[in-house]
Coordinates of C-alpha atoms in Angstrom, one line a residue:
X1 CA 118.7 -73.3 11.1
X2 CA 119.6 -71.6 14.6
X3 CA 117.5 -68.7 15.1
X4 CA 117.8 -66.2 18.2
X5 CA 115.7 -66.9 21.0
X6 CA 114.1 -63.5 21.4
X7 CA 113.6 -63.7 17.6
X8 CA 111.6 -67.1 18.1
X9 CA 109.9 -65.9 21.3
X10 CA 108.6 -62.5 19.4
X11 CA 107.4 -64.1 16.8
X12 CA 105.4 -66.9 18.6
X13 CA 103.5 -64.1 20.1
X14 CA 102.8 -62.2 16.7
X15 CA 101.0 -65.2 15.3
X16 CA 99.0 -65.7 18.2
X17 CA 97.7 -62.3 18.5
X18 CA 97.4 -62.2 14.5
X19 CA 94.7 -65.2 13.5
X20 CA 94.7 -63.2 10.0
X21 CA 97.8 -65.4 9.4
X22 CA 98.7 -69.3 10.0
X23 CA 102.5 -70.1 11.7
X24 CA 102.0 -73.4 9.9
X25 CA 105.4 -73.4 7.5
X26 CA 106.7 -70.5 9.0
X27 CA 109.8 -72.4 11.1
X28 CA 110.6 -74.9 8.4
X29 CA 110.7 -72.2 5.8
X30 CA 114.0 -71.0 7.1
X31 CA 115.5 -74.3 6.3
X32 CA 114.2 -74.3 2.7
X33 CA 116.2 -72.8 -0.2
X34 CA 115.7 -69.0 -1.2
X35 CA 114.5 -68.1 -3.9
X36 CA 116.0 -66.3 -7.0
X37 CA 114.7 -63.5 -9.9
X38 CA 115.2 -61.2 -12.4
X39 CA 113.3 -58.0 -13.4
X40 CA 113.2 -57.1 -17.0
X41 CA 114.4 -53.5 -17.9
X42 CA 111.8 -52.0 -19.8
X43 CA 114.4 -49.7 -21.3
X44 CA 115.9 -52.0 -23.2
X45 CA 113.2 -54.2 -24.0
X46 CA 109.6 -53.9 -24.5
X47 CA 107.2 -55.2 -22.2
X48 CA 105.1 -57.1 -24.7
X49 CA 108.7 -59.1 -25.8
X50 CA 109.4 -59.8 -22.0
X51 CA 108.6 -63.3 -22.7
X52 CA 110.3 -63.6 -25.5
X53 CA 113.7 -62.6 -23.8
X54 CA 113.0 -65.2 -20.9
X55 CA 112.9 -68.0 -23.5
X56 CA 116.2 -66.7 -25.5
X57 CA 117.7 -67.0 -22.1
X58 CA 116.5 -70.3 -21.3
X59 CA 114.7 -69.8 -18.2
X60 CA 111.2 -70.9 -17.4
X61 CA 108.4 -68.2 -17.7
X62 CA 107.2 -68.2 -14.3
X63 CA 106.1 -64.9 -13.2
X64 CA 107.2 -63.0 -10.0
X65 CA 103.5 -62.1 -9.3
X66 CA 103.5 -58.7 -7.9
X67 CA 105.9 -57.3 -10.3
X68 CA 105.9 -56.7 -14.1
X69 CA 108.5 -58.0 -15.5
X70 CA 109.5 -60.4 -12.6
X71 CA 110.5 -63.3 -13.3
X72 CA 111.6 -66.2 -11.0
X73 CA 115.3 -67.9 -12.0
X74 CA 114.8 -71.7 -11.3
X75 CA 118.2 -72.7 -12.8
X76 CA 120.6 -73.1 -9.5
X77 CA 123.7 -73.0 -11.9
X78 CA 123.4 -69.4 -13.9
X79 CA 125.6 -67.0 -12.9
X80 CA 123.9 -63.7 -13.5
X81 CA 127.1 -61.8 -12.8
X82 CA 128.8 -63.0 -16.1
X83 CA 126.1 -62.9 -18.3
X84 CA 126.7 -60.9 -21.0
X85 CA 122.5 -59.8 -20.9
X86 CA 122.9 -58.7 -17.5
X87 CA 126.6 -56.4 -18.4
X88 CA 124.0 -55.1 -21.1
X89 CA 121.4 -53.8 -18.5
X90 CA 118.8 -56.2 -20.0
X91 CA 117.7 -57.5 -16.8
X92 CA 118.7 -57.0 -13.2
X93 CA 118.7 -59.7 -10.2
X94 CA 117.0 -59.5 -7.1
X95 CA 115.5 -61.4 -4.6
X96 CA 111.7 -61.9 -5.7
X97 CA 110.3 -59.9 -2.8
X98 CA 112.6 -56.9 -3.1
X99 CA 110.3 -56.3 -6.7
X100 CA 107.2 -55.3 -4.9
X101 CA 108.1 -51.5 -3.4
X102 CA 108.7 -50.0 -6.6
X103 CA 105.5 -51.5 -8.1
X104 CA 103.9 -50.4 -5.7
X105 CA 104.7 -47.1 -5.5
X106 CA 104.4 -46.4 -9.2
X107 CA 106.5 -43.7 -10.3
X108 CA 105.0 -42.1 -13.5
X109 CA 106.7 -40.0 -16.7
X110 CA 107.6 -36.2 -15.8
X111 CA 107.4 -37.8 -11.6
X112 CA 110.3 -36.1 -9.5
X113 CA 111.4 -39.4 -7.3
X114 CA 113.6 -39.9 -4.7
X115 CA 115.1 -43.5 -3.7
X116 CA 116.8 -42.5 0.0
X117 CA 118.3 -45.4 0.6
X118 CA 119.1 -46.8 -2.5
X119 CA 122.1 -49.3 -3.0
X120 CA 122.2 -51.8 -4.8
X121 CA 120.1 -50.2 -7.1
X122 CA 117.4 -52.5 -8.0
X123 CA 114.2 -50.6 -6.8
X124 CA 116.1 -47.0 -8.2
X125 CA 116.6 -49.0 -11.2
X126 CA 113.0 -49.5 -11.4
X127 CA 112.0 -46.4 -10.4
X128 CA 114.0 -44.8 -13.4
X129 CA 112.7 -46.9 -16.1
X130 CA 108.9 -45.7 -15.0
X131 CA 110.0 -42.7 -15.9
X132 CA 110.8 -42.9 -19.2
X133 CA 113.2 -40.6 -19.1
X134 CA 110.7 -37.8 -18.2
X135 CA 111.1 -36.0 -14.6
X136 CA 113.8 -36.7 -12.3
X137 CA 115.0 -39.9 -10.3
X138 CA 117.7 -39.3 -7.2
X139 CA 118.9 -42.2 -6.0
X140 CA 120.7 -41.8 -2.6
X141 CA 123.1 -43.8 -0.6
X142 CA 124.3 -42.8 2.7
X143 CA 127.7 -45.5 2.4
X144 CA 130.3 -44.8 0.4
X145 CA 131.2 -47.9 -0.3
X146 CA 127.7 -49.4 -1.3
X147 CA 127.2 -46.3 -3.4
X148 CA 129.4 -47.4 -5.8
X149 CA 127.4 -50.5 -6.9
X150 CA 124.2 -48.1 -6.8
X151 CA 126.2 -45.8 -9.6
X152 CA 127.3 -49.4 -11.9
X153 CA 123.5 -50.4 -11.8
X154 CA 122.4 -46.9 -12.9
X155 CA 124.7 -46.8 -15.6
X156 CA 124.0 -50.6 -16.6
X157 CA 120.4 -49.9 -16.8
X158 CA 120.5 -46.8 -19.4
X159 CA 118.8 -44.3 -17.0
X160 CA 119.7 -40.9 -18.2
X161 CA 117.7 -38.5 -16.1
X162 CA 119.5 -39.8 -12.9
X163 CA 121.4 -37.8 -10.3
X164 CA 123.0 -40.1 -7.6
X165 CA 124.3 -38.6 -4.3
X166 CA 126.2 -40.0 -1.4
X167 CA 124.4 -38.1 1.6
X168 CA 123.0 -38.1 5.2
X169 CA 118.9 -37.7 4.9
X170 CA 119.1 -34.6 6.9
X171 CA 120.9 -32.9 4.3
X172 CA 119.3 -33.4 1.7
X173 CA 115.9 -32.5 3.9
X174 CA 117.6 -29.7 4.1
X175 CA 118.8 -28.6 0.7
X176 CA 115.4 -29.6 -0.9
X177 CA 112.1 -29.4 1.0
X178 CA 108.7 -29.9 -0.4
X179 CA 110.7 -31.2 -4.0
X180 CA 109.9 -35.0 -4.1
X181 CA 106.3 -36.0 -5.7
X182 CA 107.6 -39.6 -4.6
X183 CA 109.7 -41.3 -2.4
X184 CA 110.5 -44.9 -1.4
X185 CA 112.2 -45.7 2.1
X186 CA 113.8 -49.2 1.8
X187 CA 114.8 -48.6 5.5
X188 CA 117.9 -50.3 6.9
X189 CA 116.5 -52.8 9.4
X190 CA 117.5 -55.8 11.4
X191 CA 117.0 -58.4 8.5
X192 CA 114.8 -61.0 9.5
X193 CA 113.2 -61.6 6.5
X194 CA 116.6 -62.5 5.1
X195 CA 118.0 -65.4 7.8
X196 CA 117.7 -68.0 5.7
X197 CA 119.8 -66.1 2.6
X198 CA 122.4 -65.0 4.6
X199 CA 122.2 -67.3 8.0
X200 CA 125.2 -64.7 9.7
X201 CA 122.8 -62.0 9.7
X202 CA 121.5 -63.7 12.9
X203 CA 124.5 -62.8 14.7
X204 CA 124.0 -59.1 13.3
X205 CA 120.9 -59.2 14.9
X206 CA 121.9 -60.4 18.2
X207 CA 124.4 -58.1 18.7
X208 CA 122.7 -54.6 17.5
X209 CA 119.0 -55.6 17.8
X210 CA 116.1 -54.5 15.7
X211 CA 116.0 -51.5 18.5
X212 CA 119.3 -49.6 16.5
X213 CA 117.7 -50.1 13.8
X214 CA 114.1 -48.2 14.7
X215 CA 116.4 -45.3 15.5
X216 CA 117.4 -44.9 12.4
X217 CA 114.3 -45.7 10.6
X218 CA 112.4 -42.9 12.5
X219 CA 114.9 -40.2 11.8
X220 CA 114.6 -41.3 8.0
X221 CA 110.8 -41.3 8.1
X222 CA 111.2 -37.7 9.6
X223 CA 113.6 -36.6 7.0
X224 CA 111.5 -38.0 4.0
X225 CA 108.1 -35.6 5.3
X226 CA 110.2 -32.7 5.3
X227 CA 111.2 -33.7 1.3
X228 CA 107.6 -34.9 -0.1
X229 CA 105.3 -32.5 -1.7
X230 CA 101.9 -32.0 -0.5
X231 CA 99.7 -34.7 -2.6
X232 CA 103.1 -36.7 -2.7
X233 CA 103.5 -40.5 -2.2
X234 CA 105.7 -42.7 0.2
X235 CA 106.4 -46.3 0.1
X236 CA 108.2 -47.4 3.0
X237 CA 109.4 -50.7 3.3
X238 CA 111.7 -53.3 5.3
X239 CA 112.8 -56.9 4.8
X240 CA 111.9 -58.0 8.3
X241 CA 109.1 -59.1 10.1
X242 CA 109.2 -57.1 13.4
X243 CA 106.7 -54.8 14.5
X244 CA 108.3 -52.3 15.9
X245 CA 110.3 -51.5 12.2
X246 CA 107.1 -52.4 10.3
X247 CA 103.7 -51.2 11.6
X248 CA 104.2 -49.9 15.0
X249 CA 107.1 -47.7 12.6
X250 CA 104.7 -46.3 10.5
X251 CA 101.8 -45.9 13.2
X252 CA 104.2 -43.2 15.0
X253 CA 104.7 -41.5 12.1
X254 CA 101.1 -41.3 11.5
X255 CA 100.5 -40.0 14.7
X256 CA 102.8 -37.1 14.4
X257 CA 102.3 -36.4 11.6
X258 CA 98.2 -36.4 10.7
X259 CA 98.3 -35.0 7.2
X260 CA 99.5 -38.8 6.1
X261 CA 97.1 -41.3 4.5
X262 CA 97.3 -45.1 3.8
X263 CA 96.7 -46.1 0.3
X264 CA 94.8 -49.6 0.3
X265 CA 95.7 -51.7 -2.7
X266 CA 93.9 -53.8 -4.3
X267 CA 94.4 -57.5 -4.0
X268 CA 97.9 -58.8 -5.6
X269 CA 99.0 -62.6 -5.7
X270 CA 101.2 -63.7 -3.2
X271 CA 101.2 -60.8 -1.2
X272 CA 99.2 -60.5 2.1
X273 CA 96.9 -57.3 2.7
X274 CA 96.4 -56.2 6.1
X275 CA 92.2 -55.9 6.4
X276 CA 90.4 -53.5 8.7
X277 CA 90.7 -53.8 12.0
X278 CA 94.4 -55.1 11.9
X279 CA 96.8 -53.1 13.6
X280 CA 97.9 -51.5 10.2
X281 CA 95.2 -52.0 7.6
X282 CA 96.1 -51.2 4.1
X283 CA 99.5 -52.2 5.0
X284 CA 101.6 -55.3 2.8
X285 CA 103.7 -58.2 3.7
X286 CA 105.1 -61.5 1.9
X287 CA 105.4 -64.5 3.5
X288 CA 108.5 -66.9 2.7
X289 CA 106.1 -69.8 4.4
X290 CA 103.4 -68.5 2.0
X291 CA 104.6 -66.8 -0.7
X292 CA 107.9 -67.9 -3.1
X293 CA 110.1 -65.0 -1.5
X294 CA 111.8 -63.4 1.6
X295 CA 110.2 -61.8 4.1
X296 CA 108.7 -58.0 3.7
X297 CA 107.2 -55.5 5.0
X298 CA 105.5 -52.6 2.7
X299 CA 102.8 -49.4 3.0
X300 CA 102.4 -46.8 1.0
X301 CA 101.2 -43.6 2.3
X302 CA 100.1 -40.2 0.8
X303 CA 100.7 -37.0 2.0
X304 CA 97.2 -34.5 2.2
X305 CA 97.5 -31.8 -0.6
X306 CA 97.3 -28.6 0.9
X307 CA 94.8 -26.3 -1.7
X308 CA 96.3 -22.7 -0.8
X309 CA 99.7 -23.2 -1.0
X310 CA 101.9 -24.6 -4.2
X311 CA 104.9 -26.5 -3.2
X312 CA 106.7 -25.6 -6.3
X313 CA 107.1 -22.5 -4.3
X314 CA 110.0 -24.0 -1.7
X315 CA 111.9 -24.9 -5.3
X316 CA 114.8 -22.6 -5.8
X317 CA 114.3 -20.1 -9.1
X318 CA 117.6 -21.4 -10.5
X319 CA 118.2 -20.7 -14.7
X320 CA 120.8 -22.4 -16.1
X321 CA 124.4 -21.2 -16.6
X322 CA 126.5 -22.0 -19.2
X323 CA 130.0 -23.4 -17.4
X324 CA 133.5 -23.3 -19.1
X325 CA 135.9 -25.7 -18.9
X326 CA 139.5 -24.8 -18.6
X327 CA 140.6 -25.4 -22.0
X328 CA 137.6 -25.3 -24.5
X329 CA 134.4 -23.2 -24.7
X330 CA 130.8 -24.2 -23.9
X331 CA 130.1 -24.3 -27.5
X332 CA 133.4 -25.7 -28.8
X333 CA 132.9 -28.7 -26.7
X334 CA 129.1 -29.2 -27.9
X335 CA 130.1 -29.3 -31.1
X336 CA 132.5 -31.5 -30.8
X337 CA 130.8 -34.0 -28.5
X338 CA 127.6 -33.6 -31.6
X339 CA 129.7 -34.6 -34.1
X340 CA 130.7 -37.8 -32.4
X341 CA 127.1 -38.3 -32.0
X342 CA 126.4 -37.6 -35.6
X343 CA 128.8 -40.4 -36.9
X344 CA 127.1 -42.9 -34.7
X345 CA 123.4 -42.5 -34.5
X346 CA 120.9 -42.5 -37.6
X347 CA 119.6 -39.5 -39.2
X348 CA 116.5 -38.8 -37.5
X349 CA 117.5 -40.4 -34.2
X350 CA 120.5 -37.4 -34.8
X351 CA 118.0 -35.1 -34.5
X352 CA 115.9 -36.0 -31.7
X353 CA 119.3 -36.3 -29.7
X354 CA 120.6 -33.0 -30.6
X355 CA 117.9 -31.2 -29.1
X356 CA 117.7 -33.4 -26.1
X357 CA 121.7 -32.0 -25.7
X358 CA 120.8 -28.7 -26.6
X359 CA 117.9 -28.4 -23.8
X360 CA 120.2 -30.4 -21.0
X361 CA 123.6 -29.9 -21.7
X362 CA 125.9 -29.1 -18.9
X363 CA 130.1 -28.9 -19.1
X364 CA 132.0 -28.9 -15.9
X365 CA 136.1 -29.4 -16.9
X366 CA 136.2 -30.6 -20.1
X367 CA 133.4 -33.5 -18.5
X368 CA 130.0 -33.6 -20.2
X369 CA 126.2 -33.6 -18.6
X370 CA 123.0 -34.1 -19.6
X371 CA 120.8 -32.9 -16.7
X372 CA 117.0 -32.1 -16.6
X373 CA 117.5 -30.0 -14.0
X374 CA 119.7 -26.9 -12.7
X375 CA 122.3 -28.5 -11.5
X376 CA 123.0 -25.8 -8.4
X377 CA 119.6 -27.6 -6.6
X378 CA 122.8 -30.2 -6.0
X379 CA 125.0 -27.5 -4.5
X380 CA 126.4 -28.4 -0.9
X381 CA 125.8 -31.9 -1.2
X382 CA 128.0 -35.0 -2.5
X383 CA 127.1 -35.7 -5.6
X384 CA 128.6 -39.3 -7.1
X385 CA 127.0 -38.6 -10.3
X386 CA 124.7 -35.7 -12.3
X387 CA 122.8 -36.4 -15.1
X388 CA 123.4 -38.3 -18.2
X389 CA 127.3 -39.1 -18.7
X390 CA 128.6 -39.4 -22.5
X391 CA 131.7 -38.3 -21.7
X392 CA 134.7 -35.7 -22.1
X393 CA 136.2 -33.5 -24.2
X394 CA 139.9 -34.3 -24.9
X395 CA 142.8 -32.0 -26.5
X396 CA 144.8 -34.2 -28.4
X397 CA 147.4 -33.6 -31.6
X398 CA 144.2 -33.4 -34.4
X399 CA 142.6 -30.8 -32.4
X400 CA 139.6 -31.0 -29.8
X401 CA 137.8 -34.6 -29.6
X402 CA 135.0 -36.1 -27.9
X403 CA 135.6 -39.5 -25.8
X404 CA 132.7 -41.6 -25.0
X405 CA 132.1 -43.0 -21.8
X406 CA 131.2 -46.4 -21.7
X407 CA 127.6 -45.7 -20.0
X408 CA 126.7 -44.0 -23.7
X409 CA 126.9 -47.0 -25.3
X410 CA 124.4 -48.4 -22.4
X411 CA 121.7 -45.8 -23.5
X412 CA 121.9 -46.0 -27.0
X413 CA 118.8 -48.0 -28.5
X414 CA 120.4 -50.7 -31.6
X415 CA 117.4 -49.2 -33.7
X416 CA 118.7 -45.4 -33.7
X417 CA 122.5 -46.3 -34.3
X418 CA 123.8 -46.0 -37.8
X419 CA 124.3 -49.5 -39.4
X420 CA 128.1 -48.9 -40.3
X421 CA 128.6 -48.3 -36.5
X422 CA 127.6 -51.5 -34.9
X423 CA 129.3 -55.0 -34.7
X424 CA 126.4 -56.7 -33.2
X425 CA 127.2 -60.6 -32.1
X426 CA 124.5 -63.4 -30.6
X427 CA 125.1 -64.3 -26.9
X428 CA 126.7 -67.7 -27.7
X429 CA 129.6 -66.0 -30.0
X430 CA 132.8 -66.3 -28.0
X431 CA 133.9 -62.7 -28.7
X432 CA 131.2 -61.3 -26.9
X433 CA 133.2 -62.8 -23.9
X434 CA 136.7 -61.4 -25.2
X435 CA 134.9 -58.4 -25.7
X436 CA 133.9 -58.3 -22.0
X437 CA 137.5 -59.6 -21.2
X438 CA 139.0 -57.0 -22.4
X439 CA 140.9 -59.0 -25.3
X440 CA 141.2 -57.6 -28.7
X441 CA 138.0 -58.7 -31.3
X442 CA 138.3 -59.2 -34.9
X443 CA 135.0 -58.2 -37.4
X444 CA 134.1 -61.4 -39.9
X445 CA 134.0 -60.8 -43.7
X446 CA 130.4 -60.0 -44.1
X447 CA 130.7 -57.8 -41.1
X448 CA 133.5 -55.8 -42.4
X449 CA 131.3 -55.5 -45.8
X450 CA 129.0 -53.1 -43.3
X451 CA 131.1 -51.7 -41.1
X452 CA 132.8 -48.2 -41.6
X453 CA 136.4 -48.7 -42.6
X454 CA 138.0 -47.1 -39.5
X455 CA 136.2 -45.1 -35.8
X456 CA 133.8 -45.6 -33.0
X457 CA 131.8 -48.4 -33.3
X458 CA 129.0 -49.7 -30.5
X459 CA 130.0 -53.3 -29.5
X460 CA 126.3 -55.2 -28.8
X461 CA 125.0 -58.9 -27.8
X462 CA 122.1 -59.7 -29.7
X463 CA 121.1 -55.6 -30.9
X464 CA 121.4 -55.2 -26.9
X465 CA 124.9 -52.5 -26.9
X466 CA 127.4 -53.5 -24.5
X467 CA 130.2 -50.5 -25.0
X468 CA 132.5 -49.2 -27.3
X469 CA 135.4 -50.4 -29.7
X470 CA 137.8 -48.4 -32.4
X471 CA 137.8 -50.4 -36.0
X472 CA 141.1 -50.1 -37.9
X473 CA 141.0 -50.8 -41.4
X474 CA 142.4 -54.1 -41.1
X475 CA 139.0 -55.2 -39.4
X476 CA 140.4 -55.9 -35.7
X477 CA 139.1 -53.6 -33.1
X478 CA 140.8 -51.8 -30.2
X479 CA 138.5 -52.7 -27.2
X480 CA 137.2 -49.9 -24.9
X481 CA 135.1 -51.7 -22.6
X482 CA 136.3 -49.9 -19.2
X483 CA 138.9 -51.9 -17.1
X484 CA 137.1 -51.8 -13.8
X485 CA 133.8 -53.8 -15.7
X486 CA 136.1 -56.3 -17.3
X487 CA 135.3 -60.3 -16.1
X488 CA 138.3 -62.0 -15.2

């Protein structure tokens, strides 16, 4: 492969001035074939079972080492994009070494996190599901157009307690200061780590340089202080090998701002600690000549807690108002959008979501949130998505009806949905791809023995739901999946 020169030159001197790490492998391992993964979602399936769903697959077992859950995909030929697991949210795919910032930072249950520069969505997707739907993630995405993949992967994961915005840094600095107990910086950067995936990104980088990029990454860095809590956590991280976006990044940053900390981590597998008396120590990178991934760069650093003072104090006093759509009342709608729910979910999984939509429920024109949050913290800024989604309220000739969105069925567990209301097919039944198709499905004769007569009903591969179809009584179902998701 044809590297830059000044890439080649730079990174000659790195390794000689750097005996902590052997050049040996490093050229030839741009000519070598990149590697491929998976990461379970621990939303939809339960981390003692990972293994279990790897085998059902058909994939070999071998673990991406620094991430739960990470697993490497050795088959060249499987198409991840197609796979009706993947539409389900059971997994997402990623290069290997893209798995280790989240880890790292390790977002915990009630945790309000921030992912500022999120699309695709893999490390917000991970972030989320360490949440357990407890605190807050907001995933944000400064493109418009690489936003809307961020929002699909959201959705496809099951996240509920997500709000996704489409903003510059600075604004949201601006709009909520001292709010984040974590945040992860996947900064933009010059790519190097990623030559030999995408071999144009070599003529990206000869044009713009790493220098636009260390623009950027400083103002971000900047921005993200201004949005961390005291006693809050950072994990900043790039997929390129130069300095001057990796440690010499982060050592300004520590230098003007002196309340920051390194977190040392423990030893991980396949991941190379810098020691003391490195130019960064604490600091993380993998090797592609020495580990089985792309190149990265990650730290994590903690912000100082400051005793006197209580962050929560910058949070806006904000209660909750009860908005009205245009055509039905707060309370009309709930109702309407409950008993939906109550045709479709057991009984005590009925209750437990009742008064999650009683504590969170939110209507703005006839749409319907679920947010953990007051929902004017979002005010002034572009907000792609707030909240949980289930849908909208609908007039229609029988009176005022709730229509699911198609994310509903994505955070719906098969344990807690009534058995009359799910048509539940393995992975190798051909109407689970007519289902995703778009194509009308038709229920068997034992199916139709459990199945209501006629309604909603959640459409799932393997107890894993998809979306949602209408049954009529003759057993054929009207298909819902949304139009825009649909494999052609």
């Amino acid at each position: 492969m044809k590297l830059p020169i000044e890439f080649v030159n730079r990174m000659n001197e790195y390794f000689s001035s750097d005996s902590n790490v052997s050049s040996e492998g490093f050229w030839e391992s741009f000519d070598s074939q990149a590697f491929r993964g998976i990461r379970l979602n621990s939303i939809k399936t339960d981390r003692s079972d990972f293994s279990k769903v790897v085998e059902r697959m058909g994939l070999s077992e071998k673990k991406v080492p620094w991430c739960e859950g990470g697993f490497y995909v050795e088959d060249e030929s499987m198409k991840t994009g197609r796979d009706p697991y993947y539409l389900a949210g059971v997994y997402y795919s990623t290069e290997p070494s893209a798995m280790l910032p989240a880890q790292v930072l390790g977002a915990k249950p009630g945790d309000y996190v921030l992912d500022l520069c999120a699309a695709p969505g893999g490390k917000a997707c991970r972030l989320g599901e360490d949440l357990k739907g407890e605190g807050l993630l907001v995933a944000n995405e400064i493109s418009e157009q690489r936003v809307k993949a961020l929002l699909r992967n959201i959705e496809r994961t099951g996240i509920r307690n997500a709000v996704i915005l489409n903003e510059n840094p600075d604004n949201i600095a601006r709009r909520l200061p001292l709010f984040f107990d974590k945040i992860l910086v996947d900064a933009p950067c010059s790519g190097e780590g990623m030559f030999r995936r995408d071999p144009s990104a070599t003529k990206s980088w000869e044009q713009y340089g790493p220098e636009s990029c260390q623009v950027i990454q400083k103002q971000i860095l900047n921005a993200t202080d201004l949005m961390l809590k005291p006693g809050g956590e950072i994990v900043y991280s790039t997929c390129t090998f130069g300095l001057g976006e990796d440690e010499e990044m982060v050592l300004d940053f520590l230098k003007d701002h002196s309340d920051y900390e390194v977190i040392a981590h423990p030893e991980i597998e396949g991941v190379t600690h810098q020691k003391e008396g490195s130019i960064l120590p604490g600091a993380m990178r993998i090797w592609p000549h020495i580990s089985e991934g792309d190149g990265h760069f990650c730290v994590h650093l903690r912000k100082k807690a400051i005793q006197e003072a209580d962050s929560n104090d910058n949070i806006p006093e904000l209660r909750k108002t009860k908005k009205r759509s245009d055509h039905f009342t707060y309370n009309q709608s709930r109702e309407a959008f409950l008993s939906f729910m109550k045709d479709i979910l057991a009984d005590n999984d009925y209750e437990e979501y009742e008064n999650y939509v009683n504590k969170f429920y939110v209507l703005h024109s006839d749409k319907i949130h679920l947010l953990p949050v007051d929902e004017r913290l979002f005010d002034r800024l572009v907000v792609v998505k707030s909240g949980d989604f289930p849908g909208e309220i609908k007039n229609t000739n029988t009176g005022r009806v709730f229509v699911p969105s198609n994310c509903l069925a994505l955070t719906l567990n098969y344990e807690g949905i009534r058995k009359d209301s799910i048509l539940s097919m393995p992975r190798e039944d051909m109407r689970v791809e007519r289902y995703l198709k778009g194509e009308t499905i038709i229920a068997n004769e034992e199916e139709n023995k459990v199945l209501k007569t006629k309604g909603f009903v959640v459409v799932c591969v393997d107890n894993y739901p998809l979306g949602f179809a209408k049954k009529t009584p003759d057993g054929t179902f009207k298909n819902l999946y949304p139009k825009a998701w649909r494999l052609v």
